[in-house]
Amino acid sequence: MKKVVVIGGGIIGSVVASALSEAGAKVYLLEAKYFTYGSTGRSTGSITSQQRHPQLVERAIETKKLIPELKKKYEELGVPFAQRFLDDESPHIAIAFNEKDYEDLKKLAEIWSQGGAKVEEAEPSKVKELVPWIDENSFYKAFITPNDYKLMPHPFTWANIAAARILGAETYTYEPVVKIDVKDKVLVETESGKKFEGDVAVIAAGAKSLELLKMLNEKLNIDVKSYYAAGMVTEPFKYEMRPTIRVFKHSYRFTQTVRKEYVATIDNMGFENPEYSTEDSYEFLVKASTITVKLMPPMAYVNILRSWGAYCDYTEDGLPIVGWSPKYEGKIYYIFGFNDYGLSVGPSVARRAAKEIADGVKDPALEPYRPSRK
Amino acid sequence: MRGEIDMSEETHRFQHPAIVCRCMDVTQEEMIQTFNAMVKFLGSYDADTYRRMSGAVTGFCQGRGCLQHLQRILAGKLREIGVQVDPNKLLPKRRPPLQPVPMGLFYDPEAVEL
């Protein structure tokens, strides 16, 4: 029985852990803090085909198909959160404020079509049908992907973890990894002194993966940088807003969760680290609020209850890093660098990656993401 | 009573449904069920996960009304399973703003290129 140590308890780690457990591997899932602590738990829950590469569009479409399959599988296993993904259909509306935005979005929209997504160009009046309180004079046009989706990342991640545990995985929280030794087996040691031995270790730690790369003394050709992101959540209202609004030039996303609060994120604030001051939190609140109120003036009266920061790992070519380590082939597997689309693309990629690890057969769909690429 | 969290047995025997989080309508019974599910299905029992899973402390008052109930119940249930904790140390992460702020107050079209 193959033993696999999965490092990282977010959306990627949880899907890898559950898929590997399904395949009969013995999984040890190690999370440095609590499950969903990283960028997974700080996202809007968007599952969208609005990606920057056609193959990522395909992966996002596959992720959406996976959701009902996983729900059914988990219900049969007796996972309680299977009922509570708090998910819904969610047409994603990419807003162009002016003609320049429109030209940029048009190029992206072609990529979405290439990847197999349904795309509609829309006048403001059409957007107003979907979001009645939008100010149709505040923007130029929009591109809509009507078949997109949304959910809440916490119950989805918990469901994957619960399934993994029912299938025999051991999971640990508040166990940051401090040492990884690769010999015949892989020995992973945590801060508290616990030791885990596996045939394989999977690095699925999002932005923290960069620290683990250093621990392994591995340098990849692809540059990966961790950028600061931020989000905020409002008081709850009656659930009225299915669509998700995006403003690409500001990395902005906005929707109402099925838990009824509105949530807005800026997935890249443009700097790597916040300073020790409240200025960066304030800058985010101004940016997200201004875009929201400009598009939907009644939102001016809605109260922000909580805001937060996050780190997202961005790769220089915008594609994730998925595959065996060039230095430790067959022993260390990397699956991180999901930019701002971890929830959309992650589950599809993670299940395929788990299959690669379990079967030893390379999946051609994952070829563009190999760690050895230049 | 700030600083003093009532850990007595009596407080665990509220007649249900006793609402402990008024913003999100979470009862003591639901809090206990959530704790059991959290430990059984995730093997976790940290305050941040408990907050998200139960819904307590996530509403309009952001825990002003119910944080001590979450702490009391979590510490009490942990004690039952043999984990001794100081209830005052069971704190989910606090975040800005300190009070609810309407979005309109941050609106600044000169600061954001639209």
XYZ file of C-alpha atoms in Angstrom:
488
model
C 0.000 0.000 0.000
C 1.503 3.296 -1.118
C 2.072 5.810 1.683
C 1.686 9.468 0.714
C 2.320 12.522 2.881
C 0.246 15.462 1.600
C 1.468 18.835 2.832
C -1.253 21.487 2.701
C -4.875 21.407 3.878
C -6.592 23.715 1.407
C -8.617 22.898 -1.674
C -5.700 21.228 -3.461
C -4.431 19.144 -0.553
C -7.937 18.069 0.429
C -8.842 16.876 -3.097
C -5.489 15.083 -3.508
C -5.933 13.416 -0.100
C -9.465 12.203 -0.820
C -8.648 11.032 -4.371
C -5.535 9.166 -3.210
C -7.477 7.560 -0.361
C -10.118 6.442 -2.883
C -7.296 4.870 -4.922
C -6.219 2.858 -1.884
C -3.187 4.846 -0.751
C -2.487 5.519 2.932
C -2.545 9.307 3.241
C -1.133 11.572 5.945
C -2.501 15.109 5.442
C -0.499 17.793 7.255
C -1.811 21.316 7.672
C 0.335 24.069 9.233
C -2.619 25.888 10.803
C -6.307 24.980 10.336
C -7.943 23.608 7.178
C -8.639 26.373 4.611
C -6.312 28.758 6.479
C -4.583 29.856 3.241
C -5.979 31.346 0.071
C -8.705 28.668 -0.131
C -10.606 30.074 2.848
C -10.163 33.668 1.697
C -11.705 33.435 -1.771
C -15.127 34.353 -3.149
C -15.844 30.727 -4.021
C -15.832 31.395 -7.751
C -15.739 28.428 -10.165
C -15.328 30.133 -13.508
C -14.358 29.399 -17.079
C -12.968 32.947 -17.368
C -9.326 31.867 -17.448
C -6.309 33.198 -19.360
C -5.414 29.935 -21.132
C -7.781 27.629 -23.052
C -6.611 24.509 -21.222
C -7.405 26.163 -17.892
C -10.897 26.889 -19.238
C -11.252 23.129 -19.890
C -10.119 22.340 -16.349
C -12.609 24.810 -14.870
C -15.455 23.302 -16.875
C -14.366 19.885 -15.592
C -14.315 21.179 -11.995
C -17.939 22.269 -12.304
C -18.870 18.784 -13.585
C -17.036 17.241 -10.639
C -19.163 18.974 -8.008
C -22.363 16.889 -8.292
C -20.251 13.727 -8.722
C -18.358 14.429 -5.512
C -21.544 15.364 -3.648
C -23.078 12.000 -4.531
C -19.894 10.117 -3.650
C -19.597 11.892 -0.309
C -23.241 11.425 0.570
C -22.781 7.686 0.072
C -19.740 7.800 2.365
C -21.778 9.547 5.047
C -20.080 12.949 4.914
C -22.387 15.505 6.585
C -21.125 18.575 4.714
C -22.118 17.085 1.356
C -25.461 18.870 1.700
C -23.868 22.129 2.579
C -21.492 23.169 -0.198
C -23.662 26.293 -0.286
C -23.315 26.257 -4.044
C -25.313 27.699 -6.923
C -25.197 28.412 -10.625
C -23.445 31.729 -11.104
C -23.140 33.492 -14.450
C -19.879 35.422 -14.321
C -20.052 38.954 -15.677
C -16.748 40.527 -16.777
C -17.210 44.297 -16.818
C -15.596 46.665 -19.343
C -15.693 50.242 -18.075
C -14.508 51.704 -21.384
C -13.483 50.779 -24.905
C -9.924 49.850 -23.893
C -11.279 47.398 -21.270
C -13.611 46.050 -23.934
C -10.750 45.349 -26.381
C -8.765 43.568 -23.627
C -11.777 41.517 -22.536
C -12.639 40.614 -26.118
C -9.262 38.862 -26.438
C -9.892 36.986 -23.182
C -13.418 36.084 -24.295
C -11.951 34.398 -27.374
C -9.801 32.239 -25.090
C -12.869 31.277 -23.057
C -14.674 30.217 -26.266
C -11.605 28.303 -27.453
C -11.596 26.400 -24.185
C -15.229 25.386 -24.677
C -17.088 27.929 -22.553
C -20.310 29.602 -23.653
C -19.647 33.341 -23.895
C -22.085 36.196 -24.529
C -21.275 39.797 -25.216
C -23.752 41.963 -23.333
C -25.010 45.528 -23.308
C -25.533 47.132 -19.875
C -29.290 46.605 -20.253
C -28.754 42.857 -20.456
C -26.544 42.908 -17.359
C -29.285 44.835 -15.578
C -31.639 41.900 -16.177
C -29.221 39.710 -14.204
C -28.295 42.299 -11.550
C -31.253 44.705 -11.222
C -29.496 47.185 -8.963
C -26.545 47.707 -11.287
C -26.164 51.217 -12.710
C -26.257 50.618 -16.467
C -24.640 54.018 -17.064
C -21.566 53.145 -15.008
C -19.904 50.843 -17.531
C -19.485 50.303 -21.275
C -20.188 46.606 -21.959
C -19.713 43.163 -20.453
C -18.840 39.578 -21.374
C -20.899 36.911 -19.653
C -20.112 33.226 -19.157
C -23.599 31.983 -18.223
C -22.621 28.440 -17.231
C -20.247 29.263 -14.397
C -20.651 28.322 -10.746
C -19.933 29.299 -7.173
C -19.730 27.620 -3.794
C -18.327 28.171 -0.312
C -14.760 26.894 -0.141
C -14.907 25.873 3.545
C -17.622 23.177 3.446
C -16.293 21.920 0.116
C -12.781 21.508 1.528
C -14.109 19.977 4.758
C -16.138 17.470 2.762
C -13.016 16.334 0.870
C -11.139 15.966 4.169
C -13.984 14.100 5.840
C -14.161 11.726 2.860
C -10.401 11.150 2.995
C -10.590 10.338 6.714
C -13.528 7.950 6.252
C -11.425 6.198 3.603
C -8.505 5.820 6.019
C -6.461 9.029 5.765
C -4.896 10.504 8.911
C -5.143 14.290 9.114
C -3.238 16.723 11.326
C -3.696 20.430 11.949
C -1.301 22.902 13.590
C 1.597 20.741 12.332
C 3.883 22.946 10.205
C 6.557 21.004 8.345
C 10.138 21.911 9.323
C 12.140 19.216 7.590
C 11.836 16.984 4.532
C 14.453 14.256 4.028
C 14.466 12.404 0.721
C 16.257 9.074 0.738
C 14.794 5.718 -0.159
C 11.629 6.909 1.524
C 10.555 10.495 2.215
C 10.723 11.532 5.858
C 8.669 14.576 6.844
C 9.127 16.156 10.254
C 6.810 18.721 11.841
C 7.456 21.470 14.392
C 6.049 19.383 17.257
C 8.500 16.593 16.447
C 6.087 14.235 14.725
C 7.647 12.191 11.937
C 5.838 10.849 8.884
C 7.368 8.411 6.430
C 5.995 8.027 2.928
C 6.870 6.677 -0.488
C 5.850 10.085 -1.812
C 5.374 13.582 -0.412
C 3.010 15.987 -2.177
C 3.653 19.712 -1.833
C 0.183 21.293 -2.011
C 0.764 24.219 0.280
C -0.205 27.162 -1.954
C 1.917 30.234 -1.288
C 3.756 28.373 1.494
C 5.083 25.878 -1.073
C 7.904 28.304 -1.831
C 9.287 27.762 1.689
C 9.077 23.999 1.231
C 10.947 24.287 -2.098
C 13.758 26.025 -0.191
C 13.718 23.235 2.405
C 14.183 20.739 -0.432
C 16.926 22.895 -1.960
C 15.137 22.875 -5.290
C 15.027 25.763 -7.701
C 12.519 25.679 -10.541
C 12.942 27.447 -13.889
C 9.518 28.997 -13.595
C 9.439 32.041 -11.350
C 6.777 31.867 -8.641
C 5.942 34.900 -6.539
C 3.513 35.243 -3.699
C 1.341 38.357 -3.986
C -0.924 39.897 -1.375
C -4.668 39.611 -1.962
C -7.578 40.839 0.177
C -11.283 40.322 0.746
C -14.280 41.613 2.657
C -17.698 40.402 3.696
C -20.925 42.276 4.440
C -24.027 41.846 6.548
C -26.482 39.283 5.196
C -29.488 40.103 3.015
C -32.126 37.946 1.384
C -30.398 35.804 -1.232
C -31.013 37.626 -4.534
C -27.726 37.710 -6.397
C -26.695 34.634 -8.318
C -24.176 36.197 -10.733
C -20.554 37.004 -9.918
C -19.153 40.296 -11.183
C -15.507 40.587 -12.280
C -13.385 43.576 -13.136
C -10.232 42.032 -14.599
C -8.053 45.123 -14.596
C -8.434 45.399 -10.814
C -8.495 41.622 -10.069
C -11.900 42.294 -8.535
C -14.630 39.736 -7.857
C -18.018 40.275 -6.211
C -20.986 38.079 -5.444
C -23.489 37.133 -2.755
C -22.782 33.862 -0.991
C -25.552 31.347 -0.392
C -24.960 32.209 3.277
C -26.400 35.576 2.165
C -23.551 37.968 2.824
C -21.938 39.846 -0.077
C -18.268 39.142 -0.594
C -15.683 41.063 -2.617
C -12.041 40.232 -3.236
C -9.085 41.788 -4.978
C -6.986 38.787 -5.958
C -3.765 40.750 -6.410
C -3.160 44.040 -4.590
C -0.005 44.556 -6.657
C 2.578 44.060 -3.924
C 4.227 41.046 -2.331
C 4.014 41.918 1.327
C 1.815 44.265 3.341
C 3.533 46.671 5.662
C 3.025 46.799 9.402
C 0.356 49.464 9.195
C -3.350 49.715 8.531
C -2.712 51.531 5.239
C -2.818 48.393 3.105
C -6.093 47.198 4.668
C -7.514 50.664 4.077
C -6.280 50.711 0.465
C -8.113 47.466 -0.203
C -11.349 48.685 1.399
C -11.239 51.844 -0.739
C -10.549 49.900 -3.936
C -13.172 47.193 -3.432
C -15.822 49.597 -2.104
C -15.321 52.138 -4.874
C -15.722 49.566 -7.645
C -18.755 48.030 -5.893
C -20.521 51.332 -5.220
C -19.713 52.674 -8.688
C -21.369 49.649 -10.304
C -24.159 49.194 -7.753
C -24.892 52.483 -5.945
C -27.332 50.992 -3.379
C -24.381 48.996 -1.985
C -23.170 52.275 -0.408
C -25.553 51.571 2.479
C -24.421 47.988 3.050
C -22.169 47.408 6.062
C -18.781 45.748 5.818
C -18.416 43.387 8.779
C -14.995 41.874 8.244
C -12.008 42.092 5.914
C -8.874 40.002 5.535
C -5.628 39.527 3.631
C -4.276 36.508 1.797
C -1.286 35.308 -0.189
C -1.699 33.891 -3.685
C 1.132 32.142 -5.504
C 1.456 33.570 -9.027
C 3.601 31.898 -11.689
C 5.320 33.942 -14.386
C 3.472 32.160 -17.217
C 0.136 32.006 -15.402
C 0.017 28.197 -15.444
C 0.174 26.087 -12.271
C 3.051 23.821 -11.288
C 1.952 20.199 -11.350
C 4.153 17.136 -11.557
C 7.134 15.264 -10.167
C 10.028 17.288 -8.848
C 12.873 17.438 -11.399
C 15.303 16.809 -8.526
C 13.326 14.042 -6.757
C 11.377 12.332 -9.525
C 8.998 9.708 -8.164
C 9.364 10.912 -4.563
C 8.274 14.574 -4.385
C 5.231 15.797 -6.305
C 4.483 19.488 -6.711
C 0.964 20.873 -7.082
C 0.835 24.598 -6.405
C 1.080 27.959 -8.196
C -2.638 28.249 -8.946
C -2.525 32.052 -9.270
C -6.076 33.323 -8.688
C -7.940 30.249 -9.960
C -7.265 27.562 -7.361
C -10.921 26.818 -6.753
C -11.899 26.880 -10.455
C -9.057 24.780 -11.790
C -7.753 23.034 -8.660
C -10.225 20.192 -8.100
C -9.983 18.992 -11.718
C -6.177 19.159 -11.708
C -5.848 17.678 -8.209
C -7.913 14.590 -9.021
C -5.869 14.024 -12.188
C -2.648 14.549 -10.246
C -3.738 12.024 -7.619
C -4.317 9.504 -10.393
C -0.823 10.178 -11.760
C 0.655 9.583 -8.314
C -1.404 6.435 -7.669
C -1.083 4.821 -11.134
C 2.308 6.110 -12.195
C 0.826 6.921 -15.636
C 1.409 10.481 -16.896
C -1.764 12.419 -17.704
C -1.347 14.370 -20.998
C -3.736 17.056 -19.738
C -1.136 17.975 -17.107
C 1.808 18.282 -19.531
C 1.653 22.123 -19.835
C 2.158 22.422 -16.067
C 5.335 20.398 -15.509
C 7.786 21.833 -12.986
C 10.682 21.311 -15.389
C 9.326 23.734 -18.026
C 11.295 26.826 -18.946
C -19.195 39.172 32.550
C -15.911 40.047 30.892
C -13.007 37.822 31.830
C -15.277 35.416 33.689
C -16.645 32.597 31.574
C -19.193 30.461 33.371
C -17.902 26.917 33.090
C -20.389 25.339 35.487
C -22.271 22.145 34.654
C -25.599 23.980 34.922
C -24.878 26.178 31.925
C -24.492 23.060 29.784
C -27.964 21.913 30.693
C -29.877 24.772 29.049
C -33.238 23.716 27.791
C -32.915 23.668 24.070
C -33.295 25.506 21.823
C -31.382 28.117 23.756
C -30.114 30.654 21.249
C -26.477 31.490 21.923
C -25.817 33.439 18.688
C -28.698 35.801 18.056
C -27.323 37.239 14.816
C -27.110 33.864 13.093
C -29.775 32.014 15.156
C -27.455 29.305 16.429
C -28.684 27.284 19.423
C -26.605 25.645 22.133
C -27.786 22.261 20.849
C -26.500 23.091 17.347
C -23.177 24.271 18.767
C -22.746 20.925 20.529
C -23.709 18.975 17.401
C -21.236 21.033 15.356
C -18.471 20.308 17.848
C -19.157 16.572 17.619
C -19.155 16.686 13.794
C -15.974 18.768 13.714
C -14.076 16.320 15.921
C -15.467 13.217 14.232
C -15.157 14.269 10.585
C -12.189 16.658 10.629
C -10.272 15.678 13.763
C -9.983 19.438 14.467
C -11.129 21.538 17.371
C -9.655 25.000 16.855
C -11.745 28.096 17.478
C -11.447 29.396 13.888
C -12.850 26.188 12.357
C -15.544 26.015 15.072
C -16.586 29.577 14.307
C -16.918 28.896 10.572
C -18.626 25.570 10.934
C -21.191 26.664 13.534
C -21.800 30.143 12.131
C -21.469 31.710 15.574
C -19.390 34.922 15.675
C -19.892 35.375 11.896
C -22.944 37.606 12.014
C -23.564 41.315 12.328
C -22.124 41.728 15.828
C -19.073 39.606 14.950
C -19.179 37.857 18.311
C -19.889 40.722 20.689
C -22.927 38.766 21.891
C -21.820 35.172 21.593
C -18.045 34.856 21.650
C -18.052 33.890 25.323
C -20.690 31.247 24.594
C -18.531 29.804 21.833
C -15.567 29.816 24.233
C -17.614 28.301 27.070
C -19.087 25.522 24.942
C -15.817 24.744 23.140
C -13.797 24.644 26.375
C -16.477 22.546 28.080
C -16.671 19.989 25.267
C -12.876 19.817 25.023
C -12.699 19.155 28.748
C -15.187 16.296 28.248
C -12.835 14.699 25.722
C -9.840 15.196 27.961
C -8.312 18.366 26.499
C -7.777 21.051 29.139
C -7.832 24.573 27.735
C -8.251 28.063 29.119
C -11.522 29.274 27.551
C -10.087 32.795 27.340
C -7.387 31.515 24.991
C -9.887 30.093 22.499
C -10.014 33.150 20.265
C -10.934 33.082 16.590
C -8.942 35.597 14.564
C -10.212 39.164 14.848
C -10.164 41.365 11.757
C -10.916 44.978 10.782
C -13.173 46.901 10.719
C -13.728 47.232 14.466
C -17.389 48.024 13.846
C -19.644 47.618 10.780
C -18.869 50.348 8.247
C -21.094 51.169 5.275
C -19.302 50.710 1.971
C -20.155 54.210 0.841
C -17.720 55.674 3.379
C -14.807 54.142 1.453
C -16.032 55.303 -1.960
C -13.261 57.357 -3.592
C -13.465 57.480 -7.402
C -10.312 59.608 -7.553
C -8.280 56.834 -5.911
C -9.375 54.059 -8.301
C -9.085 54.165 -12.099
C -12.477 53.164 -13.478
